[in-house]
Amino acid sequence: MLTVTHLSKKLPDGKQLLRDINFSVERGEFVAILGLSGTGKTILLRCLNGLTIPDGGEVILNSNGDPLRITGSNSSRMREIRQQTGMIFQNFNLVKRRSVIENVMIGKLGKIGTFQSIFRKFSNEDIESGHRALERVGISDLSHRRAGTLSGGEQQRVAIARSIIQDPALLLADEPVANLDPTASEFVMEHLRSISIDNNISTLAVLHQPELARKYATRILGVRDCIIVYDGSANISDNDFKTIYGSTYNASAE
Ligand SMILES: Nc1ncnc2c1ncn2[C@@H]1O[C@H](COP(=O)(O)OP(=O)(O)OP(=O)(O)O)[C@@H](O)[C@H]1O
Ligand SMILES: [Mg+2]
């Protein structure tokens, strides 16, 4: 579904950030990306949806039998790629002054921007699908609230509902629970996992909580010193965590 080969990226000062990264992700896999701060996890995710152009290598998204080469695509292909790729951010990225349902409908636009005409553009059926997405994440009663008045956990569920109606093949989540308390984090991880399974979405989530990766992911990728040092089961050993985080990592402190 997603294939990354020989991906490399240097920083503007010439320092190597990612070197010869190779992995592929199948439909419905839930992959947690772990690694120390500054190892290039965000840049790696950005290379997967074309927001950052790597120095070398290839990223190919093949969700419907028509392989889309993310690296080096022209702008109309990039639009197609972005439509097939949902994004979830640590700061939720909602339009705070707009209602919850309006924010969800953005998922149908393919791109954020043409917001003014939003309700003229959508059929009742589309809007109904927005309400159903809110129901799925358990916040249908909040549909007319201004997004900015919601708690962080609720806002992240709006962002997930927005992804549900976008109907992406690939969902990229960069620290989706970084700003949430443990209970809200579990809720959000549950929803991400269930849409990945029910909608057959491949999810890649950067996490700083190894215990959540262990619990919710089907697979873990560990990034360290420019390369992938772990690619395997989410049932990861303490030694593997040390490979990712360094020898001073203390599993019992988690
Ligand atoms: N536009 C840029 N110009 C220069 N350096 C950059 C740029 N973007 C990122 N970097 C650097 O690249 C490195 C990797 O950044 P990245 O954001 O991918 O790390 P990360 O693994 O996501 O870290 P964290 O876990 O803290 O979010 C960092 O040292 C960062 O300062
Ligand atoms: Mg990051």
PDB file of C-alpha atoms and ligand atoms in Angstrom:
ATOM      1  CA  MET A   1       0.000   0.000   0.000  1.00  0.00           C
ATOM      2  CA  LEU A   2       2.731   2.463   1.050  1.00  0.00           C
ATOM      3  CA  THR A   3       6.275   1.704  -0.021  1.00  0.00           C
ATOM      4  CA  VAL A   4       9.284   3.726   1.058  1.00  0.00           C
ATOM      5  CA  THR A   5      12.627   2.894  -0.548  1.00  0.00           C
ATOM      6  CA  HIS A   6      16.078   4.352   0.068  1.00  0.00           C
ATOM      7  CA  LEU A   7      14.617   7.547   1.505  1.00  0.00           C
ATOM      8  CA  SER A   8      17.202  10.051   2.653  1.00  0.00           C
ATOM      9  CA  LYS A   9      17.067  13.609   3.895  1.00  0.00           C
ATOM     10  CA  LYS A  10      19.731  16.089   4.947  1.00  0.00           C
ATOM     11  CA  LEU A  11      19.145  19.274   6.920  1.00  0.00           C
ATOM     12  CA  PRO A  12      19.948  22.634   5.296  1.00  0.00           C
ATOM     13  CA  ASP A  13      23.265  22.690   7.185  1.00  0.00           C
ATOM     14  CA  GLY A  14      24.245  19.405   5.512  1.00  0.00           C
ATOM     15  CA  LYS A  15      23.721  17.181   8.546  1.00  0.00           C
ATOM     16  CA  GLN A  16      22.245  13.802   7.612  1.00  0.00           C
ATOM     17  CA  LEU A  17      18.824  13.299   9.209  1.00  0.00           C
ATOM     18  CA  LEU A  18      17.435  10.187   7.497  1.00  0.00           C
ATOM     19  CA  ARG A  19      19.559   7.661   5.610  1.00  0.00           C
ATOM     20  CA  ASP A  20      18.378   4.802   3.427  1.00  0.00           C
ATOM     21  CA  ILE A  21      14.989   4.355   5.094  1.00  0.00           C
ATOM     22  CA  ASN A  22      13.114   1.329   3.707  1.00  0.00           C
ATOM     23  CA  PHE A  23       9.750  -0.030   4.778  1.00  0.00           C
ATOM     24  CA  SER A  24       6.320  -0.782   3.428  1.00  0.00           C
ATOM     25  CA  VAL A  25       2.927  -0.680   5.091  1.00  0.00           C
ATOM     26  CA  GLU A  26      -0.053  -2.834   4.194  1.00  0.00           C
ATOM     27  CA  ARG A  27      -3.725  -1.855   4.229  1.00  0.00           C
ATOM     28  CA  GLY A  28      -5.102  -1.716   7.755  1.00  0.00           C
ATOM     29  CA  GLU A  29      -1.748  -1.834   9.561  1.00  0.00           C
ATOM     30  CA  PHE A  30      -1.352   0.444  12.573  1.00  0.00           C
ATOM     31  CA  VAL A  31       2.287   1.444  12.811  1.00  0.00           C
ATOM     32  CA  ALA A  32       3.703   3.407  15.725  1.00  0.00           C
ATOM     33  CA  ILE A  33       6.873   5.396  15.016  1.00  0.00           C
ATOM     34  CA  LEU A  34       9.090   5.801  18.067  1.00  0.00           C
ATOM     35  CA  GLY A  35      12.353   7.637  18.557  1.00  0.00           C
ATOM     36  CA  LEU A  36      14.074  10.303  20.572  1.00  0.00           C
ATOM     37  CA  SER A  37      13.203  13.950  20.064  1.00  0.00           C
ATOM     38  CA  GLY A  38      14.927  15.417  17.011  1.00  0.00           C
ATOM     39  CA  THR A  39      15.525  12.106  15.214  1.00  0.00           C
ATOM     40  CA  GLY A  40      13.406  13.163  12.225  1.00  0.00           C
ATOM     41  CA  LYS A  41      10.056  11.474  12.864  1.00  0.00           C
ATOM     42  CA  THR A  42       8.043  14.538  11.855  1.00  0.00           C
ATOM     43  CA  ILE A  43      10.180  15.036   8.756  1.00  0.00           C
ATOM     44  CA  LEU A  44       9.695  11.363   7.879  1.00  0.00           C
ATOM     45  CA  LEU A  45       5.890  11.750   8.089  1.00  0.00           C
ATOM     46  CA  ARG A  46       6.096  14.933   5.992  1.00  0.00           C
ATOM     47  CA  CYS A  47       8.022  13.025   3.319  1.00  0.00           C
ATOM     48  CA  LEU A  48       5.157  10.516   3.197  1.00  0.00           C
ATOM     49  CA  ASN A  49       2.559  13.080   2.110  1.00  0.00           C
ATOM     50  CA  GLY A  50       4.854  15.260   0.025  1.00  0.00           C
ATOM     51  CA  LEU A  51       5.047  18.224   2.406  1.00  0.00           C
ATOM     52  CA  THR A  52       8.814  17.709   2.580  1.00  0.00           C
ATOM     53  CA  ILE A  53      10.825  16.629  -0.431  1.00  0.00           C
ATOM     54  CA  PRO A  54      13.482  14.048   0.396  1.00  0.00           C
ATOM     55  CA  ASP A  55      16.981  14.264  -1.091  1.00  0.00           C
ATOM     56  CA  GLY A  56      16.762  10.742  -2.407  1.00  0.00           C
ATOM     57  CA  GLY A  57      14.608   7.659  -2.524  1.00  0.00           C
ATOM     58  CA  GLU A  58      10.988   7.034  -3.332  1.00  0.00           C
ATOM     59  CA  VAL A  59       7.611   7.040  -1.637  1.00  0.00           C
ATOM     60  CA  ILE A  60       4.820   5.242  -3.458  1.00  0.00           C
ATOM     61  CA  LEU A  61       1.186   5.109  -2.387  1.00  0.00           C
ATOM     62  CA  ASN A  62      -0.797   2.353  -4.040  1.00  0.00           C
ATOM     63  CA  SER A  63      -4.279   2.378  -2.601  1.00  0.00           C
ATOM     64  CA  ASN A  64      -6.435   1.537  -5.610  1.00  0.00           C
ATOM     65  CA  GLY A  65      -4.177  -0.189  -8.117  1.00  0.00           C
ATOM     66  CA  ASP A  66      -2.927   3.110  -9.524  1.00  0.00           C
ATOM     67  CA  PRO A  67       0.463   3.701  -7.870  1.00  0.00           C
ATOM     68  CA  LEU A  68       1.020   7.343  -6.941  1.00  0.00           C
ATOM     69  CA  ARG A  69       4.645   8.357  -6.753  1.00  0.00           C
ATOM     70  CA  ILE A  70       4.739  10.938  -3.986  1.00  0.00           C
ATOM     71  CA  THR A  71       8.314  11.960  -4.628  1.00  0.00           C
ATOM     72  CA  GLY A  72       8.495  14.179  -7.697  1.00  0.00           C
ATOM     73  CA  SER A  73       4.765  14.320  -8.480  1.00  0.00           C
ATOM     74  CA  ASN A  74       3.260  17.341 -10.153  1.00  0.00           C
ATOM     75  CA  SER A  75       0.706  19.458  -8.311  1.00  0.00           C
ATOM     76  CA  SER A  76      -2.436  17.733  -9.589  1.00  0.00           C
ATOM     77  CA  ARG A  77      -1.042  14.340  -8.572  1.00  0.00           C
ATOM     78  CA  MET A  78      -0.101  15.862  -5.213  1.00  0.00           C
ATOM     79  CA  ARG A  79      -3.729  16.918  -4.686  1.00  0.00           C
ATOM     80  CA  GLU A  80      -4.804  13.341  -5.344  1.00  0.00           C
ATOM     81  CA  ILE A  81      -2.179  12.088  -2.895  1.00  0.00           C
ATOM     82  CA  ARG A  82      -3.273  14.543  -0.194  1.00  0.00           C
ATOM     83  CA  GLN A  83      -6.896  13.515  -0.678  1.00  0.00           C
ATOM     84  CA  GLN A  84      -5.904   9.943   0.036  1.00  0.00           C
ATOM     85  CA  THR A  85      -3.810  10.925   3.043  1.00  0.00           C
ATOM     86  CA  GLY A  86      -5.394  12.116   6.286  1.00  0.00           C
ATOM     87  CA  MET A  87      -3.405  14.059   8.863  1.00  0.00           C
ATOM     88  CA  ILE A  88      -3.879  14.261  12.617  1.00  0.00           C
ATOM     89  CA  PHE A  89      -1.748  16.776  14.525  1.00  0.00           C
ATOM     90  CA  GLN A  90      -0.810  17.249  18.139  1.00  0.00           C
ATOM     91  CA  ASN A  91      -2.508  20.675  18.188  1.00  0.00           C
ATOM     92  CA  PHE A  92      -5.646  19.325  16.421  1.00  0.00           C
ATOM     93  CA  ASN A  93      -5.598  21.941  13.584  1.00  0.00           C
ATOM     94  CA  LEU A  94      -9.274  22.826  13.789  1.00  0.00           C
ATOM     95  CA  VAL A  95     -10.796  26.131  12.708  1.00  0.00           C
ATOM     96  CA  LYS A  96     -11.537  27.175  16.269  1.00  0.00           C
ATOM     97  CA  ARG A  97     -14.188  29.830  15.489  1.00  0.00           C
ATOM     98  CA  ARG A  98     -16.247  27.430  13.380  1.00  0.00           C
ATOM     99  CA  SER A  99     -18.660  24.795  14.579  1.00  0.00           C
ATOM    100  CA  VAL A 100     -17.702  21.188  15.096  1.00  0.00           C
ATOM    101  CA  ILE A 101     -19.770  19.979  12.120  1.00  0.00           C
ATOM    102  CA  GLU A 102     -18.242  22.623   9.831  1.00  0.00           C
ATOM    103  CA  ASN A 103     -14.800  21.422  10.840  1.00  0.00           C
ATOM    104  CA  VAL A 104     -15.766  17.832  10.079  1.00  0.00           C
ATOM    105  CA  MET A 105     -17.058  18.810   6.634  1.00  0.00           C
ATOM    106  CA  ILE A 106     -13.598  20.128   5.750  1.00  0.00           C
ATOM    107  CA  GLY A 107     -12.672  16.465   5.360  1.00  0.00           C
ATOM    108  CA  LYS A 108     -14.883  16.382   2.264  1.00  0.00           C
ATOM    109  CA  LEU A 109     -13.187  19.329   0.633  1.00  0.00           C
ATOM    110  CA  GLY A 110      -9.976  17.503  -0.107  1.00  0.00           C
ATOM    111  CA  LYS A 111      -8.145  20.586   0.991  1.00  0.00           C
ATOM    112  CA  ILE A 112      -8.643  23.298   3.552  1.00  0.00           C
ATOM    113  CA  GLY A 113      -9.389  26.723   2.122  1.00  0.00           C
ATOM    114  CA  THR A 114     -12.737  27.144   0.390  1.00  0.00           C
ATOM    115  CA  PHE A 115     -14.477  27.399   3.695  1.00  0.00           C
ATOM    116  CA  GLN A 116     -17.002  30.172   3.116  1.00  0.00           C
ATOM    117  CA  SER A 117     -19.222  28.253   0.739  1.00  0.00           C
ATOM    118  CA  ILE A 118     -18.982  25.087   2.732  1.00  0.00           C
ATOM    119  CA  PHE A 119     -22.665  24.401   3.360  1.00  0.00           C
ATOM    120  CA  ARG A 120     -23.709  25.375  -0.153  1.00  0.00           C
ATOM    121  CA  LYS A 121     -21.300  22.803  -1.488  1.00  0.00           C
ATOM    122  CA  PHE A 122     -22.499  19.773   0.423  1.00  0.00           C
ATOM    123  CA  SER A 123     -25.569  17.681  -0.025  1.00  0.00           C
ATOM    124  CA  ASN A 124     -27.723  16.682   2.915  1.00  0.00           C
ATOM    125  CA  GLU A 125     -26.308  13.218   2.456  1.00  0.00           C
ATOM    126  CA  ASP A 126     -22.749  14.554   2.905  1.00  0.00           C
ATOM    127  CA  ILE A 127     -23.726  16.494   6.005  1.00  0.00           C
ATOM    128  CA  GLU A 128     -25.461  13.401   7.330  1.00  0.00           C
ATOM    129  CA  SER A 129     -22.192  11.482   6.877  1.00  0.00           C
ATOM    130  CA  GLY A 130     -20.489  14.216   8.935  1.00  0.00           C
ATOM    131  CA  HIS A 131     -22.968  13.668  11.755  1.00  0.00           C
ATOM    132  CA  ARG A 132     -22.448   9.916  11.539  1.00  0.00           C
ATOM    133  CA  ALA A 133     -18.677  10.413  11.832  1.00  0.00           C
ATOM    134  CA  LEU A 134     -19.228  12.483  14.985  1.00  0.00           C
ATOM    135  CA  GLU A 135     -21.449   9.742  16.348  1.00  0.00           C
ATOM    136  CA  ARG A 136     -18.685   7.216  15.727  1.00  0.00           C
ATOM    137  CA  VAL A 137     -16.270   9.173  17.887  1.00  0.00           C
ATOM    138  CA  GLY A 138     -18.925   9.713  20.542  1.00  0.00           C
ATOM    139  CA  ILE A 139     -19.462  13.479  20.293  1.00  0.00           C
ATOM    140  CA  SER A 140     -22.578  13.910  18.152  1.00  0.00           C
ATOM    141  CA  ASP A 141     -24.072  16.114  20.892  1.00  0.00           C
ATOM    142  CA  LEU A 142     -21.300  18.686  20.289  1.00  0.00           C
ATOM    143  CA  SER A 143     -21.913  19.211  16.572  1.00  0.00           C
ATOM    144  CA  HIS A 144     -23.015  22.866  16.877  1.00  0.00           C
ATOM    145  CA  ARG A 145     -20.475  23.967  19.466  1.00  0.00           C
ATOM    146  CA  ARG A 146     -17.634  26.228  18.388  1.00  0.00           C
ATOM    147  CA  ALA A 147     -14.591  23.973  17.995  1.00  0.00           C
ATOM    148  CA  GLY A 148     -12.429  26.249  20.148  1.00  0.00           C
ATOM    149  CA  THR A 149     -14.672  25.686  23.179  1.00  0.00           C
ATOM    150  CA  LEU A 150     -14.029  21.921  23.246  1.00  0.00           C
ATOM    151  CA  SER A 151     -11.522  20.128  25.454  1.00  0.00           C
ATOM    152  CA  GLY A 152      -8.354  18.829  23.815  1.00  0.00           C
ATOM    153  CA  GLY A 153      -9.644  15.260  23.766  1.00  0.00           C
ATOM    154  CA  GLU A 154     -12.910  16.365  22.166  1.00  0.00           C
ATOM    155  CA  GLN A 155     -11.044  18.462  19.587  1.00  0.00           C
ATOM    156  CA  GLN A 156      -8.894  15.514  18.630  1.00  0.00           C
ATOM    157  CA  ARG A 157     -12.038  13.427  18.160  1.00  0.00           C
ATOM    158  CA  VAL A 158     -13.372  16.130  15.811  1.00  0.00           C
ATOM    159  CA  ALA A 159     -10.115  15.833  13.864  1.00  0.00           C
ATOM    160  CA  ILE A 160     -10.620  12.065  13.671  1.00  0.00           C
ATOM    161  CA  ALA A 161     -14.212  12.539  12.444  1.00  0.00           C
ATOM    162  CA  ARG A 162     -12.844  14.911   9.792  1.00  0.00           C
ATOM    163  CA  SER A 163     -10.470  12.137   8.689  1.00  0.00           C
ATOM    164  CA  ILE A 164     -13.278   9.565   8.660  1.00  0.00           C
ATOM    165  CA  ILE A 165     -15.319  11.526   6.125  1.00  0.00           C
ATOM    166  CA  GLN A 166     -12.220  12.243   4.058  1.00  0.00           C
ATOM    167  CA  ASP A 167     -12.030   8.452   3.683  1.00  0.00           C
ATOM    168  CA  PRO A 168      -8.255   8.289   3.270  1.00  0.00           C
ATOM    169  CA  ALA A 169      -6.218   5.185   2.482  1.00  0.00           C
ATOM    170  CA  LEU A 170      -3.427   6.429   4.717  1.00  0.00           C
ATOM    171  CA  LEU A 171      -3.646   8.303   7.994  1.00  0.00           C
ATOM    172  CA  LEU A 172      -0.573  10.086   9.362  1.00  0.00           C
ATOM    173  CA  ALA A 173      -0.741  11.158  12.996  1.00  0.00           C
ATOM    174  CA  ASP A 174       2.064  13.241  14.507  1.00  0.00           C
ATOM    175  CA  GLU A 175       1.937  12.899  18.290  1.00  0.00           C
ATOM    176  CA  PRO A 176      -1.878  12.744  18.331  1.00  0.00           C
ATOM    177  CA  VAL A 177      -2.070  12.486  22.115  1.00  0.00           C
ATOM    178  CA  ALA A 178       0.828  14.737  23.132  1.00  0.00           C
ATOM    179  CA  ASN A 179      -1.484  17.355  24.648  1.00  0.00           C
ATOM    180  CA  LEU A 180      -3.970  15.007  26.275  1.00  0.00           C
ATOM    181  CA  ASP A 181      -4.320  13.480  29.724  1.00  0.00           C
ATOM    182  CA  PRO A 182      -4.011   9.684  30.053  1.00  0.00           C
ATOM    183  CA  THR A 183      -7.772   9.021  29.845  1.00  0.00           C
ATOM    184  CA  ALA A 184      -8.341  11.227  26.799  1.00  0.00           C
ATOM    185  CA  SER A 185      -5.222   9.677  25.216  1.00  0.00           C
ATOM    186  CA  GLU A 186      -6.708   6.203  25.560  1.00  0.00           C
ATOM    187  CA  PHE A 187      -9.993   7.378  23.997  1.00  0.00           C
ATOM    188  CA  VAL A 188      -8.225   8.925  21.025  1.00  0.00           C
ATOM    189  CA  MET A 189      -5.993   5.877  20.526  1.00  0.00           C
ATOM    190  CA  GLU A 190      -9.078   3.611  20.683  1.00  0.00           C
ATOM    191  CA  HIS A 191     -10.790   5.664  17.972  1.00  0.00           C
ATOM    192  CA  LEU A 192      -7.704   5.741  15.781  1.00  0.00           C
ATOM    193  CA  ARG A 193      -7.368   1.988  16.096  1.00  0.00           C
ATOM    194  CA  SER A 194     -11.031   1.298  15.394  1.00  0.00           C
ATOM    195  CA  ILE A 195     -11.187   3.459  12.248  1.00  0.00           C
ATOM    196  CA  SER A 196      -7.981   1.838  11.048  1.00  0.00           C
ATOM    197  CA  ILE A 197      -9.593  -1.597  11.414  1.00  0.00           C
ATOM    198  CA  ASP A 198     -13.177  -0.754  10.323  1.00  0.00           C
ATOM    199  CA  ASN A 199     -12.226   1.457   7.347  1.00  0.00           C
ATOM    200  CA  ASN A 200      -9.117  -0.534   6.408  1.00  0.00           C
ATOM    201  CA  ILE A 201      -6.917   2.546   6.762  1.00  0.00           C
ATOM    202  CA  SER A 202      -3.144   2.259   7.132  1.00  0.00           C
ATOM    203  CA  THR A 203      -2.167   4.412  10.080  1.00  0.00           C
ATOM    204  CA  LEU A 204       1.293   5.705  10.956  1.00  0.00           C
ATOM    205  CA  ALA A 205       1.379   7.430  14.319  1.00  0.00           C
ATOM    206  CA  VAL A 206       4.393   9.097  15.884  1.00  0.00           C
ATOM    207  CA  LEU A 207       4.132   8.505  19.624  1.00  0.00           C
ATOM    208  CA  HIS A 208       6.194   9.445  22.650  1.00  0.00           C
ATOM    209  CA  GLN A 209       4.408   6.910  24.847  1.00  0.00           C
ATOM    210  CA  PRO A 210       5.913   3.436  24.288  1.00  0.00           C
ATOM    211  CA  GLU A 211       3.141   1.876  26.398  1.00  0.00           C
ATOM    212  CA  LEU A 212       0.486   3.228  24.013  1.00  0.00           C
ATOM    213  CA  ALA A 213       2.448   1.925  21.033  1.00  0.00           C
ATOM    214  CA  ARG A 214       2.593  -1.497  22.651  1.00  0.00           C
ATOM    215  CA  LYS A 215      -1.124  -1.471  23.383  1.00  0.00           C
ATOM    216  CA  TYR A 216      -2.597  -0.045  20.184  1.00  0.00           C
ATOM    217  CA  ALA A 217      -0.160  -0.547  17.314  1.00  0.00           C
ATOM    218  CA  THR A 218       0.159  -3.697  15.228  1.00  0.00           C
ATOM    219  CA  ARG A 219       3.781  -2.856  14.472  1.00  0.00           C
ATOM    220  CA  ILE A 220       6.517  -0.512  15.666  1.00  0.00           C
ATOM    221  CA  LEU A 221       9.166   1.349  13.684  1.00  0.00           C
ATOM    222  CA  GLY A 222      12.017   2.706  15.785  1.00  0.00           C
ATOM    223  CA  VAL A 223      14.142   5.531  14.349  1.00  0.00           C
ATOM    224  CA  ARG A 224      17.581   6.365  15.702  1.00  0.00           C
ATOM    225  CA  ASP A 225      20.701   8.007  14.307  1.00  0.00           C
ATOM    226  CA  CYS A 226      19.193   8.485  10.830  1.00  0.00           C
ATOM    227  CA  ILE A 227      18.056   4.890  10.330  1.00  0.00           C
ATOM    228  CA  ILE A 228      15.336   2.445  11.296  1.00  0.00           C
ATOM    229  CA  VAL A 229      16.767   0.412  14.163  1.00  0.00           C
ATOM    230  CA  TYR A 230      13.610  -1.590  14.910  1.00  0.00           C
ATOM    231  CA  ASP A 231      10.850  -2.778  12.583  1.00  0.00           C
ATOM    232  CA  GLY A 232       8.655  -5.441  14.025  1.00  0.00           C
ATOM    233  CA  SER A 233       6.001  -6.574  16.409  1.00  0.00           C
ATOM    234  CA  ALA A 234       4.365  -4.094  18.771  1.00  0.00           C
ATOM    235  CA  ASN A 235       4.998  -6.637  21.495  1.00  0.00           C
ATOM    236  CA  ILE A 236       8.430  -5.122  21.932  1.00  0.00           C
ATOM    237  CA  SER A 237      11.042  -6.177  24.486  1.00  0.00           C
ATOM    238  CA  ASP A 238      12.766  -3.843  26.910  1.00  0.00           C
ATOM    239  CA  ASN A 239      16.008  -4.493  25.044  1.00  0.00           C
ATOM    240  CA  ASP A 240      14.404  -3.334  21.801  1.00  0.00           C
ATOM    241  CA  PHE A 241      13.281  -0.163  23.566  1.00  0.00           C
ATOM    242  CA  LYS A 242      16.911   0.352  24.596  1.00  0.00           C
ATOM    243  CA  THR A 243      17.923  -0.004  20.943  1.00  0.00           C
ATOM    244  CA  ILE A 244      15.518   2.806  20.089  1.00  0.00           C
ATOM    245  CA  TYR A 245      15.969   5.094  23.084  1.00  0.00           C
ATOM    246  CA  GLY A 246      19.484   4.262  24.303  1.00  0.00           C
ATOM    247  CA  SER A 247      20.886   2.107  27.063  1.00  0.00           C
ATOM    248  CA  THR A 248      19.653   4.378  29.853  1.00  0.00           C
ATOM    249  CA  TYR A 249      16.012   3.767  28.887  1.00  0.00           C
ATOM    250  CA  ASN A 250      14.126   2.407  31.883  1.00  0.00           C
ATOM    251  CA  ALA A 251      11.000   0.454  30.934  1.00  0.00           C
ATOM    252  CA  SER A 252       9.731   0.249  34.493  1.00  0.00           C
ATOM    253  CA  ALA A 253       9.597   4.046  34.649  1.00  0.00           C
ATOM    254  CA  GLU A 254       6.944   4.088  31.930  1.00  0.00           C
TER     255      GLU A 254
HETATM  256  N1  LIG B   1      13.213  23.450   8.233  1.00  0.00           N
HETATM  257  C1  LIG B   1      14.212  23.022   9.003  1.00  0.00           C
HETATM  258  N2  LIG B   1      15.422  23.620   8.963  1.00  0.00           N
HETATM  259  C2  LIG B   1      16.434  23.182   9.736  1.00  0.00           C
HETATM  260  N3  LIG B   1      16.348  22.141  10.582  1.00  0.00           N
HETATM  261  C3  LIG B   1      15.167  21.525  10.668  1.00  0.00           C
HETATM  262  C4  LIG B   1      14.044  21.916   9.887  1.00  0.00           C
HETATM  263  N4  LIG B   1      13.003  21.108  10.201  1.00  0.00           N
HETATM  264  C5  LIG B   1      13.470  20.257  11.124  1.00  0.00           C
HETATM  265  N5  LIG B   1      14.758  20.503  11.414  1.00  0.00           N
HETATM  266  C6  LIG B   1      15.586  19.772  12.364  1.00  0.00           C
HETATM  267  O1  LIG B   1      15.526  18.403  12.014  1.00  0.00           O
HETATM  268  C7  LIG B   1      15.614  17.605  13.171  1.00  0.00           C
HETATM  269  C8  LIG B   1      14.456  16.594  13.148  1.00  0.00           C
HETATM  270  O2  LIG B   1      13.226  17.291  13.282  1.00  0.00           O
HETATM  271  P1  LIG B   1      11.868  16.547  13.497  1.00  0.00           P
HETATM  272  O3  LIG B   1      10.868  17.610  13.766  1.00  0.00           O
HETATM  273  O4  LIG B   1      11.593  15.644  12.357  1.00  0.00           O
HETATM  274  O5  LIG B   1      12.165  15.678  14.805  1.00  0.00           O
HETATM  275  P2  LIG B   1      11.198  14.728  15.608  1.00  0.00           P
HETATM  276  O6  LIG B   1      11.819  13.376  15.638  1.00  0.00           O
HETATM  277  O7  LIG B   1       9.823  14.857  15.093  1.00  0.00           O
HETATM  278  O8  LIG B   1      11.305  15.361  17.090  1.00  0.00           O
HETATM  279  P3  LIG B   1      10.157  15.502  18.219  1.00  0.00           P
HETATM  280  O9  LIG B   1       9.996  14.143  18.808  1.00  0.00           O
HETATM  281  O10 LIG B   1      10.756  16.472  19.207  1.00  0.00           O
HETATM  282  O11 LIG B   1       8.922  16.031  17.560  1.00  0.00           O
HETATM  283  C9  LIG B   1      15.592  18.551  14.357  1.00  0.00           C
HETATM  284  O12 LIG B   1      16.910  18.691  14.816  1.00  0.00           O
HETATM  285  C10 LIG B   1      15.074  19.832  13.775  1.00  0.00           C
HETATM  286  O13 LIG B   1      15.603  20.955  14.466  1.00  0.00           O
HETATM  287 MG    MG B   2       8.080  15.680  15.796  1.00  0.00          MG
END
